Structure formats: structure tokens, C-alpha cells
XYZ file of C-alpha atoms in Angstrom:
418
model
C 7.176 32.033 30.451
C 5.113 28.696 31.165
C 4.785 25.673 28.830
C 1.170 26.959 28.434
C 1.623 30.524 27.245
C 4.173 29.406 24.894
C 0.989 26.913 23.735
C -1.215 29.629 23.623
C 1.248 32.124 21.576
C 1.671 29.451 18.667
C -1.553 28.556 18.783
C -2.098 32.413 17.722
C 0.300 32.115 15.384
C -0.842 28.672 13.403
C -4.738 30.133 13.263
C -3.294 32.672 11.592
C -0.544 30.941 9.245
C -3.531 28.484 8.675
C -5.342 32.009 7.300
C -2.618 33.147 4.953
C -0.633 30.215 3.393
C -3.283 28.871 1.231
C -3.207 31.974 -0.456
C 0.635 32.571 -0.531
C 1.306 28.876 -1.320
C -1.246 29.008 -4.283
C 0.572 27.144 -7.405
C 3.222 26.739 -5.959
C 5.314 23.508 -4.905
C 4.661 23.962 -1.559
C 1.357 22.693 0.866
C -0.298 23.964 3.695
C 0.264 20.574 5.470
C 3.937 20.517 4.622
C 4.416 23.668 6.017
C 3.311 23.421 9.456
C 4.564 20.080 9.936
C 8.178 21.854 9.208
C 7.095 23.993 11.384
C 6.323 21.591 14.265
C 9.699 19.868 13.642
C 11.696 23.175 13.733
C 10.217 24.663 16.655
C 10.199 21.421 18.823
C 14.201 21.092 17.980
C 14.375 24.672 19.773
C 15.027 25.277 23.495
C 11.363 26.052 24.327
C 9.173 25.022 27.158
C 6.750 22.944 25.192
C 4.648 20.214 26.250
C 5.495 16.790 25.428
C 3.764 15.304 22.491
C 3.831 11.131 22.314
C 0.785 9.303 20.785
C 2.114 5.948 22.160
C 2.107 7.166 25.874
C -0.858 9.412 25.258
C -3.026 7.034 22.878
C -6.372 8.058 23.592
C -5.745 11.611 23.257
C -4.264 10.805 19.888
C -7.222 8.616 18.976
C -10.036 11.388 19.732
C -8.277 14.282 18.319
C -7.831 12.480 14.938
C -11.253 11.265 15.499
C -12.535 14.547 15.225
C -10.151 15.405 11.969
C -11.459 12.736 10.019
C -15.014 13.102 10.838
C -14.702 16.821 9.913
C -13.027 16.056 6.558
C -15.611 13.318 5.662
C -18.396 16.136 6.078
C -16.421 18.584 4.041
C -15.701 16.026 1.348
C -19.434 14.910 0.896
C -20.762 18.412 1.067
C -18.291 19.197 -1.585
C -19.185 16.969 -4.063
C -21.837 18.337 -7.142
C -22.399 14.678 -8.220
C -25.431 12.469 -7.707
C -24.526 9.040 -6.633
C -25.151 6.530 -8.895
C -23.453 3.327 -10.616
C -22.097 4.965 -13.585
C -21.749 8.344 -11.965
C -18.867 7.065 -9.378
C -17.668 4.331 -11.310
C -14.292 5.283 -10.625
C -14.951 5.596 -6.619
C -16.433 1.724 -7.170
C -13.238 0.463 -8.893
C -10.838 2.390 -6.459
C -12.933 1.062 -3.570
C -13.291 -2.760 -4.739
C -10.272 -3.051 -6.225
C -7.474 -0.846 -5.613
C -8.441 -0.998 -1.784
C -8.161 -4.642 -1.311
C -5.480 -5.155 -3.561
C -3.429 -2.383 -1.548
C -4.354 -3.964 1.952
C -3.160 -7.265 0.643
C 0.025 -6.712 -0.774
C 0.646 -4.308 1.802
C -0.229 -6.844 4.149
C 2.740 -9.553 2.556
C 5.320 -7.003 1.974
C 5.296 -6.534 5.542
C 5.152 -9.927 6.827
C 8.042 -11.036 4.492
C 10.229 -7.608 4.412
C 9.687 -6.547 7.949
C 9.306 -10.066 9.194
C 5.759 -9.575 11.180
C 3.344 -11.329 12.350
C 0.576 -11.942 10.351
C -2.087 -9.761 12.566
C 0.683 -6.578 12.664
C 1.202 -7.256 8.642
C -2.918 -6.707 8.194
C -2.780 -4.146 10.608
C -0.713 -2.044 8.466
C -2.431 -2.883 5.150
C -5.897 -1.666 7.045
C -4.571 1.350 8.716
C -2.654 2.610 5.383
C -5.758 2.152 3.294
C -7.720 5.377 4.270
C -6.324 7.972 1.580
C -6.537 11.768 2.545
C -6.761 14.368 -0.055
C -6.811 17.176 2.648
C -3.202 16.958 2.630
C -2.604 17.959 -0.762
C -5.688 20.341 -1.374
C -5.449 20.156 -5.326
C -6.518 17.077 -5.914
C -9.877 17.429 -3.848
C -12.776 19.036 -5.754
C -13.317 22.755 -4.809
C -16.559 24.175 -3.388
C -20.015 23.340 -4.202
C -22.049 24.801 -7.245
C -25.454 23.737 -9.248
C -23.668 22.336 -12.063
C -23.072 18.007 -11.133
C -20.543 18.177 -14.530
C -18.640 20.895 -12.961
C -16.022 18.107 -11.400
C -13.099 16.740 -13.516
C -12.884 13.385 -13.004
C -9.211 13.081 -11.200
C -10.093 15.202 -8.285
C -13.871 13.863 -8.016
C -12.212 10.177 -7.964
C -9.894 11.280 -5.669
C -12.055 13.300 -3.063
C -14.806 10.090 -3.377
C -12.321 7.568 -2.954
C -11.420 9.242 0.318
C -14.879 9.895 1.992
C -15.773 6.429 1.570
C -12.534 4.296 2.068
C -12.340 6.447 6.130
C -15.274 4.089 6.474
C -14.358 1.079 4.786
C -11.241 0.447 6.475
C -13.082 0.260 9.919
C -13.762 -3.954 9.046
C -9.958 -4.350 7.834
C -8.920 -2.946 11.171
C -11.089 -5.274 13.046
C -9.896 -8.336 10.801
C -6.297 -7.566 12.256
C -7.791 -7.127 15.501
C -9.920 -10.443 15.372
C -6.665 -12.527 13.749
C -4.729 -10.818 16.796
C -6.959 -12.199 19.221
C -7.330 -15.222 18.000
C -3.829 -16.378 16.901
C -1.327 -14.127 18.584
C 1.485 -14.097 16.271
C 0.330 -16.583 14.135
C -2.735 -17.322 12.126
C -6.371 -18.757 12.689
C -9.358 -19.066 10.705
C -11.859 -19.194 13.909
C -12.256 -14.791 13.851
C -13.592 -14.894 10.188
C -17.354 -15.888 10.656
C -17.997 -13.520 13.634
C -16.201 -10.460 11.690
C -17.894 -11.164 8.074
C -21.515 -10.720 9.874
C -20.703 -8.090 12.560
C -18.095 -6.256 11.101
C -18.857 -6.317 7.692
C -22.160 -6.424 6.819
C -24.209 -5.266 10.107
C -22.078 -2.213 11.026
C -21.515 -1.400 7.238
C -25.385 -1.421 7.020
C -26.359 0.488 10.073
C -23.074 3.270 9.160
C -24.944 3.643 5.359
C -28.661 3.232 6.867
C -27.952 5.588 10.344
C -26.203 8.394 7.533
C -28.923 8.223 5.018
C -31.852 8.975 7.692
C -29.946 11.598 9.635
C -29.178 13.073 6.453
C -32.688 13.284 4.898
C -34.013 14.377 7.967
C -31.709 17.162 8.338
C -31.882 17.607 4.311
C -35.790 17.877 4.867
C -35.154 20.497 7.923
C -32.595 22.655 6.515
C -34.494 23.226 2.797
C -38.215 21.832 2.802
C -39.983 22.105 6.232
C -42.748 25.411 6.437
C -41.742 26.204 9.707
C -39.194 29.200 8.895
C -38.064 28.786 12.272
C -36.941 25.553 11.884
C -35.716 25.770 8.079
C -32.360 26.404 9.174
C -31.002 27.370 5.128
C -32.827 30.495 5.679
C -30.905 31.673 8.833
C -27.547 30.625 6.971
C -24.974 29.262 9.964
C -22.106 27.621 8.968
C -21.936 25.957 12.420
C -24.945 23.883 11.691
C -22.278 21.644 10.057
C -20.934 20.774 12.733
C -24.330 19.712 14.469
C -24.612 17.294 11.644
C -21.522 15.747 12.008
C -21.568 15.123 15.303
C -25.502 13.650 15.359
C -24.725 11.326 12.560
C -21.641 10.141 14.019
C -23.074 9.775 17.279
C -26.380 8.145 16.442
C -24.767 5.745 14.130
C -22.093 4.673 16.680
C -25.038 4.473 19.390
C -26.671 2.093 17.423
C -23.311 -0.492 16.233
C -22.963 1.345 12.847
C -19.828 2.943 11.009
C -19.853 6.539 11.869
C -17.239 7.760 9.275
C -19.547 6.002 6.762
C -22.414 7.505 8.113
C -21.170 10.846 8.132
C -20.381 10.903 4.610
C -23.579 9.454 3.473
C -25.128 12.421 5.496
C -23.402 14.928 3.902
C -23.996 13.216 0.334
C -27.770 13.257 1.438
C -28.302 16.685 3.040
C -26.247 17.673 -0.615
C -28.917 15.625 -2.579
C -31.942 17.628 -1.002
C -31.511 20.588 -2.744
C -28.350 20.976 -5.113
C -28.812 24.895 -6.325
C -29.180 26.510 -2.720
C -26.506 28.889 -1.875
C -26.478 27.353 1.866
C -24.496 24.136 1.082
C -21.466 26.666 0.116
C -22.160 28.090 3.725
C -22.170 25.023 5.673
C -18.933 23.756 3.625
C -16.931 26.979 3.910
C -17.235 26.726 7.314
C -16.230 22.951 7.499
C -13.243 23.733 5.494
C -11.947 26.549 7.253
C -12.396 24.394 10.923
C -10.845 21.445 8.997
C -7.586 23.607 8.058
C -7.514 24.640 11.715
C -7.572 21.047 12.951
C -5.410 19.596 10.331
C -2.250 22.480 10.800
C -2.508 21.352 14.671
C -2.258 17.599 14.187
C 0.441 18.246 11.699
C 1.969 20.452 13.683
C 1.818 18.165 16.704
C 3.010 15.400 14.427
C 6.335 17.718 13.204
C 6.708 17.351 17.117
C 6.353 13.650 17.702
C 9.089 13.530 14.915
C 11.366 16.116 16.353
C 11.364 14.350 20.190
C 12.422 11.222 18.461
C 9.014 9.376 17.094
C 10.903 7.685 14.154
C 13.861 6.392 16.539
C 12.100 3.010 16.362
C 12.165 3.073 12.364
C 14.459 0.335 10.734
C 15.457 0.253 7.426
C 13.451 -2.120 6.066
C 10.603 -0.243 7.513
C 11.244 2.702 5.334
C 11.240 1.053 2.479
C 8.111 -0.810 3.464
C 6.374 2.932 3.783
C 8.183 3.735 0.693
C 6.970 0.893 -1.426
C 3.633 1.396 -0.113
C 3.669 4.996 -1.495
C 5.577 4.599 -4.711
C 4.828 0.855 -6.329
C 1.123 -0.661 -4.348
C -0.543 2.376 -4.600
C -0.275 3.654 -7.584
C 0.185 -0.199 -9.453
C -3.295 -1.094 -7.890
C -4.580 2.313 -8.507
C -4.379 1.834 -12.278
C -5.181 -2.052 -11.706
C -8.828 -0.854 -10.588
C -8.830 1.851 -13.148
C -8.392 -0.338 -16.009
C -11.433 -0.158 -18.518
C -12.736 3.043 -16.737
C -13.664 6.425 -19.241
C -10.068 8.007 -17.567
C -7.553 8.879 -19.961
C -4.081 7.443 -19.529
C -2.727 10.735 -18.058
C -5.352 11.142 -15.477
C -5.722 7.365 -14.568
C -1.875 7.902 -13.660
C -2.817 10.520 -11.615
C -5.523 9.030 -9.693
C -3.663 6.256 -8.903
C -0.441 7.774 -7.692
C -2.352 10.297 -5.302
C -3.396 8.014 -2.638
C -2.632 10.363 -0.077
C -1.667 9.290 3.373
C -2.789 11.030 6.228
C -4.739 11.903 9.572
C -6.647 8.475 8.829
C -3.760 5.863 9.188
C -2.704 7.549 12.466
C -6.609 7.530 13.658
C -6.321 3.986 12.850
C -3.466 2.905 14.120
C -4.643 3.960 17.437
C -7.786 2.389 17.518
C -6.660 -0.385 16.987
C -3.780 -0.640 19.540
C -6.284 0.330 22.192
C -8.373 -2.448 21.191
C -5.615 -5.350 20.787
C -1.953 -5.841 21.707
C 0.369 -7.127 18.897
C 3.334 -8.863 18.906
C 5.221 -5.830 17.246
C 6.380 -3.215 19.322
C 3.974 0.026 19.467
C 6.959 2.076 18.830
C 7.899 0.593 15.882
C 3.997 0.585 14.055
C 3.691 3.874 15.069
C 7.651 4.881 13.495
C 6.657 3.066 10.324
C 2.718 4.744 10.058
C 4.359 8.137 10.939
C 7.183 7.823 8.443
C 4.670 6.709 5.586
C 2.388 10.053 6.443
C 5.635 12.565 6.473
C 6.865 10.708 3.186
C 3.234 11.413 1.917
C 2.914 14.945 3.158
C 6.300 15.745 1.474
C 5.779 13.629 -1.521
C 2.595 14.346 -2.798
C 2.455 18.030 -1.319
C 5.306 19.070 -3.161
C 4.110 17.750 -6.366
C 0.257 17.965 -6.711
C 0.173 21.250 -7.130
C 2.113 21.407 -10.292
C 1.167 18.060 -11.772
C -2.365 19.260 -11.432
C -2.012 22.292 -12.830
C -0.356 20.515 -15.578
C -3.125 17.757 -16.116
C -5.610 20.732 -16.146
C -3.898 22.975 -19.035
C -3.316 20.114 -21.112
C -7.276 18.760 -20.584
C -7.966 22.470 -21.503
C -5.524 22.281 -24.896
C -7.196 19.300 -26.030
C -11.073 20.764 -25.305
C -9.809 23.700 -27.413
């Protein structure tokens, strides 16, 4: 047996896990993600011929395939949501973007220059790279699929699944910042990075990611619903793989042109979902997004259960575990229900909101972006133990206990409705 029949055979096997555990696992403490990143740990600790899997060594493999995650997930997020945009409408997404967001990043950013001793550019690296939340990993707190009704979202998991499809794109400028302070001052600190990175990275690429998404999305909004060609009207001939197409020409376009392409991709699925809300063909086009995005996301787990079992967290000190954990158990969910202050949540559910800030695929996209971009001062080993450690304490964390604590949050809404 070869290294790459034994790929192929558990390839088989995951595509087909991936199939039946959302069903089995339904309600109970237990997620998909979880599950097969277990499973990558277990079988990599086995005698097997399997490849070697190392995102340090292999970096820009590890960048592309997340890549492709994340862009997938944005597209499923935006196509999932029933809501129009508008200032009142997301005023939950604003707060958790303008404040929770920063305030993570920041004291992210000086826990890990004081506790873990860093540089400043390595501290803001970490802040930017552990600001992207992920609600793929734990599935309940994401809104389902996509109906006619724009009130048929509860607010926790429309927050939640908002908060992620825009923050992917928003922590593109925080990553440059650490890149920019990196190249500036090395291991310590300059002001000379901040004028360039305020107009390029900020406001032009921000501009062209929510400009380049909004035309690619009307066009293709106009092309899939409105157009008299019946040839061309693409909702009529009902392929989910048209998704795909979409994702990939917004992302591309946008990055052609300087822009955001995780912002862009969400504001095209947000648009081509504001062309024509009642058609049956946006629950096409996002069924097959999700089911490719469960595919992609049990392999990258998977291949992260690996990294883990061949000694990925060997580099991991002390103090960076409790960075991770302090990350995941005080900022988040204390600047969570900072930005949620004065917002129509209830207590319960502004708890809830806040404490689900779900690491994931994101950081580790991040992460190596940016160390293809920039060397810092801090070992690669040791950003990529503490990122990895932060995501497995996330996957186990919040996978384990969505499930019921939504389930709870939803019976007692109901009670109280009644």
C-alpha cells in the first residue's frame, strides 16, 4: 500500500463521514468539526504511510487551501442570510464589527506583548489573525438556509453568521498593520508605516473589496433572475455550481483590481440575495455551497488533527496557552458584550453572542499570509503552535457546547413568546 492509496481510501471515507455526522451528531454535544479533527489526530498517531502535513514548511499550500475555505464560507454565509442590509437591520453586526473587533485586536495585541513577551509587530499579528470568527465550526450558531421571510432569523445566530462574513474581510488591514510595523521597526515600534497603510490598506482596498462585490453581484443578480434571454437567466436552469462561478469571479476581479476579495465576496452574495429574495434558486446555489464547504472544512480539520499529531504544538509554551485561552474565555466574550451594550439583545442572548466568537479556518489563512509577506522576530513555529492551539481549544470549546446552549436559548425564547 502507497502513501497515496491510503490518501485516496480516507478521502472516501471523510466524503462520506462528512455525509452522515451532521445528521447523527444532531443535538447532540458533539460537532462535525470536532469529529474529524479527532479523527486526523488518531489516525496520524497510527503506523500508516501518510503524507507529511506541516504548514510552516509547506506555507503556501496552507495559505491557498484555506484561501479557498474561507472564500467558500463567506459565499455560503451571505447567501444564507434573509435580511436586507441596513443601519438598524445589522446593528448588532455594526457594534460587533466597530467595537468588539478592535477592542479584541487590541487587548489581544498587549496580552501578548506583556505575557508572551513579543515584539510589538508579532503581538498585532496575533490580535489581527485571531479576529476573523468562524461560525462554520460550530454549525448552530449560523443561520440555516434561505427562505422569503427577512424576520425568519433570531438575532444570536444572524449576529453571529454577519459578524463572520464581514470581519474575514476586515481583518485583511490589521494583518497588513503588523506587516507594515514589521517592516518598518523590526522588533520594535515606528510610526513611519501608518500613513501609507490608512490610505492603501484601509480605505482604497476596503473600497474597491465593497465596490468590486457590489457590481459583480448585481450583475450576476441581474443575470441569474431578471435578464429575457432564458438562456442566459441561469435561475431557470437551477445549478448549484453556479456558486462557485461567483465566488471565484468576485474574488478574482476584486483582487485584480487592489480590492479585498473576502469582502467582496460577501457583498456579492448579499447582492445576488437582494435581487430577488422569494426565488427557490438561492436555496439551490447555497445547498450546494454548504455541502462543498463541509467537504473542505472536514479536510482542513482533518489535516489540522495531523499537524497536531506529528508534533505542531511542540513549540507551545505555557504562557502561550493561556494567551489562546484568555483570548477565548475573557477578550472575546468581555468585548463581545462591550459592543453589545445598548443593542435590542436580551441579556441571555447578548451572552451568547459574545462568547461564540468562534476561531477557525480564518486565523490559520491569516497567519500564513502574513508570514509569507514579512518575517517576525518570533519564531514561525511558535505563532503557528499558539494560532493552532487557540483553533483546537475553539473547535473543542465551542463545538461541544453550542449545540446545547442553543437549543437552550431557543426553548426558553419560545417559553417566553408563549
Amino acid at each position: 500500500m502507497t502513501s497515496a492509496d491510503a490518501v485516496f481510501a480516507w478521502l472516501g471515507f471523510g466524503a462520506l463521514l462528512a455525509a452522515v455526522l451532521p445528521r447523527a451528531l444532531a443535538g447532540r454535544p458533539l460537532s462535525l468539526p470536532l469529529v474529524f479533527l479527532l479523527c486526523g489526530i488518531g489516525v496520524y498517531l497510527l503506523p500508516l504511510p501518510l503524507p507529511m502535513i506541516d504548514p510552516v514548511d509547506d506555507r503556501v499550500v496552507a495559505e491557498h487551501v484555506t484561501e479557498v475555505v474561507v472564500i467558500i464560507s463567506l459565499m455560503g454565509a451571505g447567501l444564507a442570510l434573509n435580511r436586507p442590509l441596513g443601519r438598524h437591520r445589522w446593528g448588532s453586526t455594526w457594534r460587533l464589527l466597530g467595537v468588539t473587533m478592535p477592542l479584541t485586536v487590541v487587548i489581544t495585541s498587549l496580552v501578548a506583548w506583556w505575557l508572551l513577551d513579543w515584539p510589538p509587530a508579532a503581538a498585532l499579528l496575533l490580535g489581527a489573525v485571531l479576529a476573523p470568527t468562524d461560525p462554520v465550526l460550530a454549525a448552530e450558531v449560523r443561520v440555516g438556509e434561505p427562505t422569503d421571510d427577512e424576520h425568519d432569523e433570531d438575532e444570536v445566530r444572524f449576529a453571529l453568521t454577519s459578524e463572520a462574513g464581514l470581519n474575514d474581510g476586515l481583518a485583511f488591514p490589521l494583518t497588513y498593520a503588523a506587516v507594515g510595523l514589521a517592516a518598518a521597526a523590526g522588533s520594535g515600534w515606528s510610526a513611519e508605516w501608518i500613513g501609507p497603510w490608512a490610505a492603501q490598506d484601509v480605505a482604497y482596498k476596503c473600497a474597491v473589496g465593497v465596490l468590486g462585490g457590489l457590481l459583480v453581484g448585481r450583475l450576476l443578480g441581474w443575470l441569474f433572475f431578471w435578464t429575457r434571454s432564458r438562456v442566459l437567466r441561469l435561475s431557470q436552469h437551477r445549478e448549484g455550481f453556479v456558486a462557485l462561478g461567483a465566488t471565484f469571479l468576485s474574488y478574482g476581479v476584486t483582487e485584480l483590481a487592489g480590492g479585498y476579495g473576502f469582502l467582496a465576496v460577501f457583498v456579492t452574495a448579499c447582492a445576488i440575495r437582494a435581487a430577488e429574495r422569494a426565488h427557490g434558486y438561492h436555496n439551490v446555489l447555497h445547498d450546494f455551497m454548504e455541502q462543498v464547504e463541509r467537504l473542505l472544512t472536514a479536510t482542513v480539520l482533518f489535516m489540522l488533527g495531523a499537524f497536531i499529531a506529528l508534533g505542531g504544538l511542540s513549540a507551545l509554551t505555557w504562557r502561550g496557552a493561556v494567551t489562546a485561552c484568555v483570548v477565548l474565555l475573557v477578550i472575546r466574550p468581555l468585548a463581545g458584550w462591550a459592543g453589545l451594550l445598548r443593542s435590542p439583545l436580551g441579556k441571555r442572548e447578548r451572552w451568547v453572542v459574545a462568547v461564540y466568537g468562534v476561531r477557525g479556518i480564518g486565523s490559520l489563512y491569516y497567519l500564513a499570509y502574513a508570514l509569507g509577506r514579512h518575517g517576525f522576530t518570533v519564531p514561525e513555529r511558535e505563532l503557528w503552535a499558539v494560532v493552532t492551539f487557540a483553533v483546537l481549544a475553539s473547535v473543542v470549546l465551542h463545538g461541544v457546547s453550542a449545540g446545547p446552549v442553543i437549543a437552550r436559548v431557543d426553548r426558553l425564547r419560545d417559553a417566553e413568546s408563549r
